Tab-separated table of C-alpha atoms in Angstrom:
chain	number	residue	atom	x	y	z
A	8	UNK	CA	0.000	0.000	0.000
A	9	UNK	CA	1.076	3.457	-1.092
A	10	UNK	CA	1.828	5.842	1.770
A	11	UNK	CA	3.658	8.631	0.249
A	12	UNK	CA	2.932	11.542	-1.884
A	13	UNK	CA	5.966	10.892	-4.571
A	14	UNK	CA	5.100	7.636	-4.482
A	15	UNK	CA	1.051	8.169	-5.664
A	16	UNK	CA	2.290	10.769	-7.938
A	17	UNK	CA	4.663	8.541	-9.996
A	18	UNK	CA	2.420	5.858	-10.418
A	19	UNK	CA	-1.012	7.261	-11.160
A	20	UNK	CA	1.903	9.952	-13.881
A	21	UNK	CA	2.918	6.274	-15.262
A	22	UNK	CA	-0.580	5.050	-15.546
A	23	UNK	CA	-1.863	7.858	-17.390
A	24	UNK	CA	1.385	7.800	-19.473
A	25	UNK	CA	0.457	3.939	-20.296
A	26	UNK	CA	-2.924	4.598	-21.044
A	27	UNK	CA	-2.297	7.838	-23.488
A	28	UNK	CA	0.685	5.958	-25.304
A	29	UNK	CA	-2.290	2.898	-25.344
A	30	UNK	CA	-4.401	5.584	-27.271
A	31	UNK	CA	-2.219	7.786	-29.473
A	32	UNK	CA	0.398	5.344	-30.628
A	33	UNK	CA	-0.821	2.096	-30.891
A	34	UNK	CA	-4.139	3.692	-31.558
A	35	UNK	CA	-6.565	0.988	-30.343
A	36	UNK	CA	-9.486	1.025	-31.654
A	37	UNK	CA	-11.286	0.991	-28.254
A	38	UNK	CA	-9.982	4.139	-28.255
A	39	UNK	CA	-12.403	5.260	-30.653
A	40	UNK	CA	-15.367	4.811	-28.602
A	41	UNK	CA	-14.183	4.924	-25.140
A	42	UNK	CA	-12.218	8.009	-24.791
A	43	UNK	CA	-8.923	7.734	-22.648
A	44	UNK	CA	-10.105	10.294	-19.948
A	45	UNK	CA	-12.585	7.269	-19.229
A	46	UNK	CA	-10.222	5.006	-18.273
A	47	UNK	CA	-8.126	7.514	-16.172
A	48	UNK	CA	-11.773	8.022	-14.339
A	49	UNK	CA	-12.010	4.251	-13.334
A	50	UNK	CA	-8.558	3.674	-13.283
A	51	UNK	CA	-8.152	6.605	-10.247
A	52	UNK	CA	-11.381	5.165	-8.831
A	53	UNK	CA	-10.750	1.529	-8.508
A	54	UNK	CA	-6.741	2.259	-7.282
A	55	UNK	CA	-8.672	3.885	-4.623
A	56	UNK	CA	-11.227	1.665	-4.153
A	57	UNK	CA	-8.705	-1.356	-3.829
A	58	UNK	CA	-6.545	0.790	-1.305
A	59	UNK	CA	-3.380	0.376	-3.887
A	60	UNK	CA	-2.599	3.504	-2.319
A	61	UNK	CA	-4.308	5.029	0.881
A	62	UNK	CA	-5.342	8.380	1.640
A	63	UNK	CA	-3.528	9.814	4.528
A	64	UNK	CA	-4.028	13.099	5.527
A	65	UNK	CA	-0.872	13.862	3.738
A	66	UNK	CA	-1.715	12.185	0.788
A	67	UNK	CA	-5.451	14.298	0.458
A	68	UNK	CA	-3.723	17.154	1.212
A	69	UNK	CA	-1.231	16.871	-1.662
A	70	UNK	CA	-3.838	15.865	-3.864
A	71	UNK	CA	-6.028	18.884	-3.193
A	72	UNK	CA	-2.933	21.654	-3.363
A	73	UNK	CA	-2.018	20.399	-6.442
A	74	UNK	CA	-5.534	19.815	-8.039
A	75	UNK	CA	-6.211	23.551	-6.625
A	76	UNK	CA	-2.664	24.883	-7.907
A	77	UNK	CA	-2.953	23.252	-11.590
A	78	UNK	CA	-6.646	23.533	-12.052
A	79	UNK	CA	-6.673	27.650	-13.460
A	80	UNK	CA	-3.504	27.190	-15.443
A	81	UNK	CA	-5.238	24.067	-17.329
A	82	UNK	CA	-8.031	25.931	-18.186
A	83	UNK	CA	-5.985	28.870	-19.286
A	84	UNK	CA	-4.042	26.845	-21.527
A	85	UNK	CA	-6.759	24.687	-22.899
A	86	UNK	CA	-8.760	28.015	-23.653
A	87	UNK	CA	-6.007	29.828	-25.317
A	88	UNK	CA	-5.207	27.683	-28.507
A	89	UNK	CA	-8.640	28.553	-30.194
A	90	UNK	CA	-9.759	31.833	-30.956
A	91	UNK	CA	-13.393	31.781	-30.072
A	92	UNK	CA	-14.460	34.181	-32.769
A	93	UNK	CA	-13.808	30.651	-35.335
A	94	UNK	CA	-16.440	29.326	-33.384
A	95	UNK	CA	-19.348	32.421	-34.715
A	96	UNK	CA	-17.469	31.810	-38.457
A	97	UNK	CA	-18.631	28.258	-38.363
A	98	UNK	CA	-22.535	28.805	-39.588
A	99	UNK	CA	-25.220	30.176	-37.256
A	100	UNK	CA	-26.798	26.969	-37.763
A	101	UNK	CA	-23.838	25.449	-35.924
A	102	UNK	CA	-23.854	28.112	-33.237
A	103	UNK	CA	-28.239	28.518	-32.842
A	104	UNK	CA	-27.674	24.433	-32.321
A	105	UNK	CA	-25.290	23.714	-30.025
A	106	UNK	CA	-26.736	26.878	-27.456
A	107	UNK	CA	-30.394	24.873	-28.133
A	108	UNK	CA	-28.937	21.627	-27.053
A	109	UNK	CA	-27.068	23.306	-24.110
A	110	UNK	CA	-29.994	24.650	-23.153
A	111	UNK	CA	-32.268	21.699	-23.200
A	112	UNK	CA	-29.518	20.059	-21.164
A	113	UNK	CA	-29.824	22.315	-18.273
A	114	UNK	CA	-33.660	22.444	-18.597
A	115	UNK	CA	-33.178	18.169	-18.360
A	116	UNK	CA	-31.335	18.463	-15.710
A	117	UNK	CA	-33.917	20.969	-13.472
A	118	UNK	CA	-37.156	19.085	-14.652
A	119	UNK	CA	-35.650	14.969	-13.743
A	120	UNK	CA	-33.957	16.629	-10.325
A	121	UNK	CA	-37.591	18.689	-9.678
A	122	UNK	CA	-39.197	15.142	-10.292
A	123	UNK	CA	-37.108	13.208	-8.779
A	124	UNK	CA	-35.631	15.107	-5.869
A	125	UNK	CA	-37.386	13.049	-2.661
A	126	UNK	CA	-35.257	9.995	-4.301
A	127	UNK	CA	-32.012	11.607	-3.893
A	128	UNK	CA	-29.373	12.218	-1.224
A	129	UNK	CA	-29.638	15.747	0.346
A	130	UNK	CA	-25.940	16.990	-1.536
A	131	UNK	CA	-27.679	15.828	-4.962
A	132	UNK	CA	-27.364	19.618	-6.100
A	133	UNK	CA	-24.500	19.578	-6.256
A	134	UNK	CA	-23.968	15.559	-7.795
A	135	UNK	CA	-26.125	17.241	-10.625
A	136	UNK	CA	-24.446	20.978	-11.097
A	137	UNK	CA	-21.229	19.367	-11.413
A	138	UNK	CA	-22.262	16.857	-13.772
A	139	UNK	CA	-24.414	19.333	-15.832
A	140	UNK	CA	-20.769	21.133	-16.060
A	141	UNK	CA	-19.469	18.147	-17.899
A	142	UNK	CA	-22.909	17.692	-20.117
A	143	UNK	CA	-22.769	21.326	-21.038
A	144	UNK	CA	-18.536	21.474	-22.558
A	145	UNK	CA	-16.812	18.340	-21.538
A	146	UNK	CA	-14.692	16.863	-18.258
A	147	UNK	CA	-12.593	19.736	-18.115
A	148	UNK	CA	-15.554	21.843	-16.387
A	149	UNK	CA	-16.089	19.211	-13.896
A	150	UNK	CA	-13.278	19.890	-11.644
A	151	UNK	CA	-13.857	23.462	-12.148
A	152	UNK	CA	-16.865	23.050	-10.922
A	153	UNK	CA	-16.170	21.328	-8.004
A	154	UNK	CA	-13.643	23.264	-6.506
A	155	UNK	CA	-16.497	26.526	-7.440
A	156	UNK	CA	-18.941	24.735	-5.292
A	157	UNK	CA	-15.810	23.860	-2.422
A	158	UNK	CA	-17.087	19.855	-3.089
A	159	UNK	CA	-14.494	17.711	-1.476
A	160	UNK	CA	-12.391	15.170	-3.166
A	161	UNK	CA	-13.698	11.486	-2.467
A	162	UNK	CA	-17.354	13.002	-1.525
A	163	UNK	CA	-20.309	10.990	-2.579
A	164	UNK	CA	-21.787	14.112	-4.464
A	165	UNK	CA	-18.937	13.675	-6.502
A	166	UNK	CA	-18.205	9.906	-6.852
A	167	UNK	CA	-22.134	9.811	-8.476
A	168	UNK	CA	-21.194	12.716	-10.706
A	169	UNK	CA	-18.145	11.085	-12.049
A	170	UNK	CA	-20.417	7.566	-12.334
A	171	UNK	CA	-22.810	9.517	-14.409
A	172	UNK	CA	-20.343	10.717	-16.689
A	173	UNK	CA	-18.809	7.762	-17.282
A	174	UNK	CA	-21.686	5.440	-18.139
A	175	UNK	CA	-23.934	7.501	-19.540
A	176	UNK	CA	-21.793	10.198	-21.454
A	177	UNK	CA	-19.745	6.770	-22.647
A	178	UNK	CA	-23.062	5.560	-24.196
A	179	UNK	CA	-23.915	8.525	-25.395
A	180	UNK	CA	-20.662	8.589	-27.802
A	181	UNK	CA	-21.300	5.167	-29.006
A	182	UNK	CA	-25.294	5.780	-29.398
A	183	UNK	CA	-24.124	9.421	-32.017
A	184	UNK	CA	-21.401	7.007	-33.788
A	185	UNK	CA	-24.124	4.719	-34.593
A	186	UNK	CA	-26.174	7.195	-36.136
A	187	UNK	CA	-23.656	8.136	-38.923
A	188	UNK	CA	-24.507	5.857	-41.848
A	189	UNK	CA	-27.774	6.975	-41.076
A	190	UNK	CA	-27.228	10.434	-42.540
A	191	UNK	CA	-29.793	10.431	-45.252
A	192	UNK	CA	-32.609	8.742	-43.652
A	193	UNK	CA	-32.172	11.021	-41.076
A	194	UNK	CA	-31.929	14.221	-43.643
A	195	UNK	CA	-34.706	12.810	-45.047
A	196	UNK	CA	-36.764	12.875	-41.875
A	197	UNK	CA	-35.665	16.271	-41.109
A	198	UNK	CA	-36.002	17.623	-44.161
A	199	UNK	CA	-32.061	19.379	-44.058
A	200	UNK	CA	-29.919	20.529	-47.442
A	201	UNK	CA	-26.532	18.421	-46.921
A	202	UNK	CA	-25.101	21.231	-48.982
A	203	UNK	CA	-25.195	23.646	-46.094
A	204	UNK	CA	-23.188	21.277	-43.952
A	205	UNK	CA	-20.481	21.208	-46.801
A	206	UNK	CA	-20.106	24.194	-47.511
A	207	UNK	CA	-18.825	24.913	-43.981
A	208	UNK	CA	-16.718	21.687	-44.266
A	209	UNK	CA	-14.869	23.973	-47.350
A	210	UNK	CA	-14.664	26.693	-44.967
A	211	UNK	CA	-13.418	24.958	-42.182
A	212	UNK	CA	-10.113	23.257	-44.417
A	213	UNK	CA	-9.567	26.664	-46.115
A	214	UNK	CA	-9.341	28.318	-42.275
A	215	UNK	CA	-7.173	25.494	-41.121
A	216	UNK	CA	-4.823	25.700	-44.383
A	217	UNK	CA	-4.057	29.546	-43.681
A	218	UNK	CA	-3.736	29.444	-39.689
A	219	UNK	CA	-1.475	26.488	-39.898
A	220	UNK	CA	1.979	27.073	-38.274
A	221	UNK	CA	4.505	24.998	-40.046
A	222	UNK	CA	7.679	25.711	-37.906
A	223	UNK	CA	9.097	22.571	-35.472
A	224	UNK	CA	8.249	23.515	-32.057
A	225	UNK	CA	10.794	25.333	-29.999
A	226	UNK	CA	12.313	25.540	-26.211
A	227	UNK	CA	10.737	29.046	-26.104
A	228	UNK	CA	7.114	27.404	-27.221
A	229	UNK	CA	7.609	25.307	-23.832
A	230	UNK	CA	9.215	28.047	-21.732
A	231	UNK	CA	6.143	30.724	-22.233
A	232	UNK	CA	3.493	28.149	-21.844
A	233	UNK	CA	4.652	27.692	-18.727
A	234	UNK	CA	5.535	31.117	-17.803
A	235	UNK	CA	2.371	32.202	-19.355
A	236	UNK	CA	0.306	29.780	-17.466
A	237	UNK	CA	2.028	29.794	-14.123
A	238	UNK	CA	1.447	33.296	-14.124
A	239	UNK	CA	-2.451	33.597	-14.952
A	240	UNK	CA	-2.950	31.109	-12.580
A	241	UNK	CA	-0.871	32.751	-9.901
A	242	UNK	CA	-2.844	35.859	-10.843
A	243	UNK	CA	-6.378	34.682	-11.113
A	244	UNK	CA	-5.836	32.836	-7.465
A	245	UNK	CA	-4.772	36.140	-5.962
A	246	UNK	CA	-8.014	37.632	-7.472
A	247	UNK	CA	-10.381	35.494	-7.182
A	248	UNK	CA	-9.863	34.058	-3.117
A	249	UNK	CA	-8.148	38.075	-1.761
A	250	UNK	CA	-9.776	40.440	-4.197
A	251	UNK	CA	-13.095	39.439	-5.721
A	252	UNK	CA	-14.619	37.841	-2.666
A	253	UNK	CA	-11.848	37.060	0.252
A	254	UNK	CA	-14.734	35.303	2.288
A	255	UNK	CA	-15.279	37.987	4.911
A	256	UNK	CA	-17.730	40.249	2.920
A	257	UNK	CA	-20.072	42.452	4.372
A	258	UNK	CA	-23.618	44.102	3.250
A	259	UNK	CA	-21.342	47.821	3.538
A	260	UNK	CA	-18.624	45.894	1.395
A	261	UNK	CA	-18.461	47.256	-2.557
A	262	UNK	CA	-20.683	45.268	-4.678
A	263	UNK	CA	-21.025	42.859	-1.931
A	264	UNK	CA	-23.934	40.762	-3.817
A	265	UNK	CA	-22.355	40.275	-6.985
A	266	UNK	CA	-18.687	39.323	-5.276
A	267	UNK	CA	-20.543	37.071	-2.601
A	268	UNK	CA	-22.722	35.538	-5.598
A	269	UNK	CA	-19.836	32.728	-6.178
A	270	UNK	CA	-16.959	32.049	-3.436
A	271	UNK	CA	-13.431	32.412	-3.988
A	272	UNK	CA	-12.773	29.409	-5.291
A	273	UNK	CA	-15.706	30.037	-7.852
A	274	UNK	CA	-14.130	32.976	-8.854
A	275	UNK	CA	-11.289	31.826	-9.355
A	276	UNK	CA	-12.376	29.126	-11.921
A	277	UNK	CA	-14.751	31.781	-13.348
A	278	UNK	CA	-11.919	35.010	-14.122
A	279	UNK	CA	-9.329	31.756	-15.296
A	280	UNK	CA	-11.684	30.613	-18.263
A	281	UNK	CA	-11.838	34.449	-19.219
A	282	UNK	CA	-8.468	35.289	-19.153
A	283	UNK	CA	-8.625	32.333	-21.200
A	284	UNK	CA	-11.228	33.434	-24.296
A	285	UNK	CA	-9.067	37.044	-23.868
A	286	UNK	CA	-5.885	35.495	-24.895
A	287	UNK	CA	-7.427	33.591	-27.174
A	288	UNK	CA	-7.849	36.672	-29.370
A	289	UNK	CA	-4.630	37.980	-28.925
A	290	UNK	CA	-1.447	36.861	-30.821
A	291	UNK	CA	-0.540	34.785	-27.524
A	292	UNK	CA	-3.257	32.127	-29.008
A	293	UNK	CA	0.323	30.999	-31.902
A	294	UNK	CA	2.283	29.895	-29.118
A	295	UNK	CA	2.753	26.231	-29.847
A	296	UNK	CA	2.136	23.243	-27.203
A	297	UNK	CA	-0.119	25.471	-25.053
A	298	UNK	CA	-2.851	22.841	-25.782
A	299	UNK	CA	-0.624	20.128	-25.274
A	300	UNK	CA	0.780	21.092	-22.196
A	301	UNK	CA	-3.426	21.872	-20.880
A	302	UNK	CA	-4.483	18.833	-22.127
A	303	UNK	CA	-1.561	17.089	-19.580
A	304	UNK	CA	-2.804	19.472	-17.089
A	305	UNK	CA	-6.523	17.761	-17.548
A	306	UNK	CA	-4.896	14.345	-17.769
A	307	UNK	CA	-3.321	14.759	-14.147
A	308	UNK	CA	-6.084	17.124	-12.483
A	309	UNK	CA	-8.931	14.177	-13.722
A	310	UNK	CA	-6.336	11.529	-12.401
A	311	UNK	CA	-5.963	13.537	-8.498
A	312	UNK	CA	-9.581	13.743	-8.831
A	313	UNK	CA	-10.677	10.331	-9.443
A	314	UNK	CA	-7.719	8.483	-7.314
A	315	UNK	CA	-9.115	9.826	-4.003
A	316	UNK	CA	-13.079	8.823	-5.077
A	317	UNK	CA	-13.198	5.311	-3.089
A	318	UNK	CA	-16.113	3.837	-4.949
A	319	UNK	CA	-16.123	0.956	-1.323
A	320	UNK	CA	-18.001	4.151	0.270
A	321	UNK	CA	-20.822	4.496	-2.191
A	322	UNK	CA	-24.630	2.563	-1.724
A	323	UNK	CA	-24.813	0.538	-5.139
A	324	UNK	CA	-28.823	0.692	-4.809
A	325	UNK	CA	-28.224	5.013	-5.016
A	326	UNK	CA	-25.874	4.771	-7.440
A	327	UNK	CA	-27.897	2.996	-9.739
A	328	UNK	CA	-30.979	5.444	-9.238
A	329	UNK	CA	-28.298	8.305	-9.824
A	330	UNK	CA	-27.270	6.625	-13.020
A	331	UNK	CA	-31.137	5.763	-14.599
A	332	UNK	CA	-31.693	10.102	-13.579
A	333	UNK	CA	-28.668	10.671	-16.559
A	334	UNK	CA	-30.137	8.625	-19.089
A	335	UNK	CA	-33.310	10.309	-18.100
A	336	UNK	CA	-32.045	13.712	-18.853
A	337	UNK	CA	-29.904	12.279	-22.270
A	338	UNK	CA	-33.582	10.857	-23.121
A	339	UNK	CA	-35.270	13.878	-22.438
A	340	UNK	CA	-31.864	15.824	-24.779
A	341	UNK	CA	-32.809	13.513	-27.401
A	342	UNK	CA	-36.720	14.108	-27.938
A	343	UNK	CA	-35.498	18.025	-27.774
A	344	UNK	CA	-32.573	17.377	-30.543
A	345	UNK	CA	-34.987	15.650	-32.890
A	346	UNK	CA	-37.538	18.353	-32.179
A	347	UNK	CA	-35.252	20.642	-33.216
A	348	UNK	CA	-34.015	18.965	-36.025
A	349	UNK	CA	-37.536	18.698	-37.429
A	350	UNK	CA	-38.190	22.243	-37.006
A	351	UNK	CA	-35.163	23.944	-38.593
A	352	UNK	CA	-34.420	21.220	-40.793
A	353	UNK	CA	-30.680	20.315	-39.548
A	354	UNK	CA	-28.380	17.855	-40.915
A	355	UNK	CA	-27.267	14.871	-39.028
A	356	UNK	CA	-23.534	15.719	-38.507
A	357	UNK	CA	-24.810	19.647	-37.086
A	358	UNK	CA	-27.365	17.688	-34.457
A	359	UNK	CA	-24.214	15.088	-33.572
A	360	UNK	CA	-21.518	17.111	-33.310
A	361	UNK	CA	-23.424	19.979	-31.157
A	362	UNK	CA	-24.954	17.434	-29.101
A	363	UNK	CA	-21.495	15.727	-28.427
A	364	UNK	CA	-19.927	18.613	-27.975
A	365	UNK	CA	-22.300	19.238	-24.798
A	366	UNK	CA	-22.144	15.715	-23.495
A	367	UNK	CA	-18.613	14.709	-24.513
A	368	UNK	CA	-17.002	18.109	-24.765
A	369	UNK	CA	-13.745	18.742	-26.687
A	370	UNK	CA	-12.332	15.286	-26.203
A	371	UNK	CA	-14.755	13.140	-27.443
A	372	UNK	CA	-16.326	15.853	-30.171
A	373	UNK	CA	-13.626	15.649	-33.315
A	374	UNK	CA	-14.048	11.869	-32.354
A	375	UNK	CA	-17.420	12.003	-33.327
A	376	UNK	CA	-16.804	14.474	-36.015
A	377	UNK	CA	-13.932	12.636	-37.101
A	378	UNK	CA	-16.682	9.531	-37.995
A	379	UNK	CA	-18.746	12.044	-39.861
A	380	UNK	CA	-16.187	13.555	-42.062
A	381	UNK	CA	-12.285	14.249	-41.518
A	382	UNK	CA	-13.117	17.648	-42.409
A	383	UNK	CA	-15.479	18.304	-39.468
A	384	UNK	CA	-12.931	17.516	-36.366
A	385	UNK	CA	-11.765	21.011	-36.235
A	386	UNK	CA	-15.129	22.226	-36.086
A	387	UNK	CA	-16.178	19.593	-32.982
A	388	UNK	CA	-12.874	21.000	-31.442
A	389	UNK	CA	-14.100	24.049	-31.489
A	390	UNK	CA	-17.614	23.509	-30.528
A	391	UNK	CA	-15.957	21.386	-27.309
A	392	UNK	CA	-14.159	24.866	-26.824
A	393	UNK	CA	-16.638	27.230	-26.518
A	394	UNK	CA	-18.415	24.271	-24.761
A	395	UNK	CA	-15.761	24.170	-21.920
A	396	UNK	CA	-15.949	27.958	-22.117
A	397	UNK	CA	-19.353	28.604	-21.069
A	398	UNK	CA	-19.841	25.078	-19.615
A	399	UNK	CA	-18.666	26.086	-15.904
A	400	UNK	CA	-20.335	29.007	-15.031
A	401	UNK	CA	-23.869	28.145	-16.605
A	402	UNK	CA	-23.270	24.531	-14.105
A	403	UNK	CA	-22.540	27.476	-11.177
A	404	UNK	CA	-25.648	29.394	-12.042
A	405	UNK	CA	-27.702	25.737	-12.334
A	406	UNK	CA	-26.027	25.040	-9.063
A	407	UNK	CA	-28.253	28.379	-7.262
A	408	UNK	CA	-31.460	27.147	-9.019
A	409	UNK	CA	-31.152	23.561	-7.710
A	410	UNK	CA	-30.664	24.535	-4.299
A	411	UNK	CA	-33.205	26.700	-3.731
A	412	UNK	CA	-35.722	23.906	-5.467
């Protein structure tokens, strides 16, 4: 049994190494439909759950300075490759689509927790803002989330979240690759022009073609990503937990309602994912590897999280209530998307890739897009962008509705 921080830290580092090397070079074809963040999930969880390493108070507390220290400088980073303005140049049937399914996400999530809300645990609020974080841009929002809402690590609220997620967002994926040689029947029933769709499939390569930066990447790339991100987050922490709302507000304190709206921590998360669109329209967006280096930085925050969720400490008969409430809310998605679809006549690949860029964000996305056309994957990274962009603070602002219900 594991007793000692280094000790955790090098193995769950080589596990996610193992796992990423499982994905990107021998490319398994699991891969495809089970995204690797997945398997760092249940891999943390049942490391916990089998005590390979135990959670000492000195353990926790490394995990949670670390997870607290990395979390704004992922986000930063992970925000900062992708100029959100490509996101509006992408077709307002794109855009009008993926803020429709957003939104009947969040309105799934208040009607099934209104419904069902006598069934659940008295912390479900927050099981359900933090997973509506996830459903709304991706896994990247969920720890953001968390630490917003000062959730602790290895909490049930969060163990069901992350349970959620996995099962349900995993056959989500699989249920939208399905649908793809169904394009025409589906056009068909909807009634959509497929010549719409490819015209912003020419738009998207002839973007890509000029933007692309063919120089080798350099020791300065790596040097300012960290720099740059060491220093936002350094920044934004400062701000958000001694500026913005230090926790000892009072009614004669300046704009004491809006600071006191969110905590620290939740401010924290909230001014790091706008530094984030800011430099994303600035010339700092052409550094090369900031994405890289963010998307280790999500690796090893969702690792920390998961490896201190013990899932030994969870009620199976809950779990599996918590689990039939997500495909509830993906069912009650669905009827909206093909509503939708129906209505304004959208293709197949604009209903997919907006609805998986909601439920899978910017990981799983240009794998779905990637099924529907090579072409589209920039355009499902992007939608997973703005996704993870707008994904935390709507789940903060769902968070005040479902606590109040």
């Amino acid at each position: 049994m594991i007793t000692s921080p280094f000790s955790f830290m090098s193995l769950l580092m080589l596990f996610i190494t193992v796992v990423l090397y499982c994905e990107k070079k021998l490319q398994l074809g699991l891969f495809k439909v089970v995204p690797a963040l997945t398997f760092i999930y249940f891999g943390g969880m049942i490391g916990a759950s089998l005590k390979v390493w135990q959670l000492t108070p000195e353990v926790s507390s490394f995990i949670g300075s670390l997870k607290y220290y990395l979390l704004p400088m992922m986000l930063f980073l992970l925000l900062l490759k992708n100029d959100i303005r490509d996101v509006f140049k992408l077709g307002p049937k794109l855009m009008g689509s993926f803020l429709a399914v957003a939104a009947s996400v969040v309105v799934g999530f208040i009607v099934v927790f209104s419904l069902f809300q006598s069934k659940f645990n008295t912390d479900a609020w927050q099981t359900f803002s933090i997973l509506s974080s996830s459903w709304i841009g991706g896994s990247t929002n969920m720890a953001a989330t968390q630490q917003g809402l000062g959730v602790a690590d290895g909490s049930q609220a969060l163990t069901y979240a992350f349970l959620m997620d996995n099962i349900c967002a995993s056959f989500w994926l699989i249920l939208m690759i399905s649908f793809a040689p169904m394009r025409k029947a589906f056009n068909r029933f909807s009634g959509a022009n497929s010549d719409d769709v490819d015209q912003i499939i020419q738009t998207i390569n002839h973007n890509a073609a000029e933007k692309e930066d063919k120089r080798g990447y350099e020791f300065m790339d790596f040097m300012l990503t960290l720099g740059l991100g060491l220093a936002v987050a350094g920044a934004v922490l400062v701000l958000g937990k001694q500026v913005v709302n230090p926790g000892n507000l009072t009614d004669d304190s300046f704009l004491s309602g809006l600071r006191g709206f969110f905590s620290g921590s939740g401010w924290v998360v909230i001014l790091a994912t706008i530094a984030g669109i800011l430099g994303s329209t600035t010339p700092l967006n052409k550094v090369k590897g900031t994405d890289h280096v963010g998307s280790v930085l999500l690796y090893v925050v969702v690792g920390l999280i998961a490896s201190s969720t013990d899932f030994s400490t969870i009620d199976f008969g809950n779990a599996a209530f918590y689990v039939l409430a997500g495909f509830m809310i993906l069912a009650f998605h669905l009827m909206v998307l093909l509503i939708m679809a129906k209505v304004f006549k959208l293709d197949l690949y604009i209903c997919g890739i907006a609805s998986q860029a909601n439920i899978g964000g910017a990981v799983s996305a240009p794998i779905l897009a990637g099924t529907y056309d090579k072409a589209l994957v920039p355009a499902g990274l992007m939608m997973g962008i703005f996704g993870s962009a707008i994904g935390t603070v709507t789940a903060l602002m769902l968070a005040k509705v479902l606590m109040v219900m």
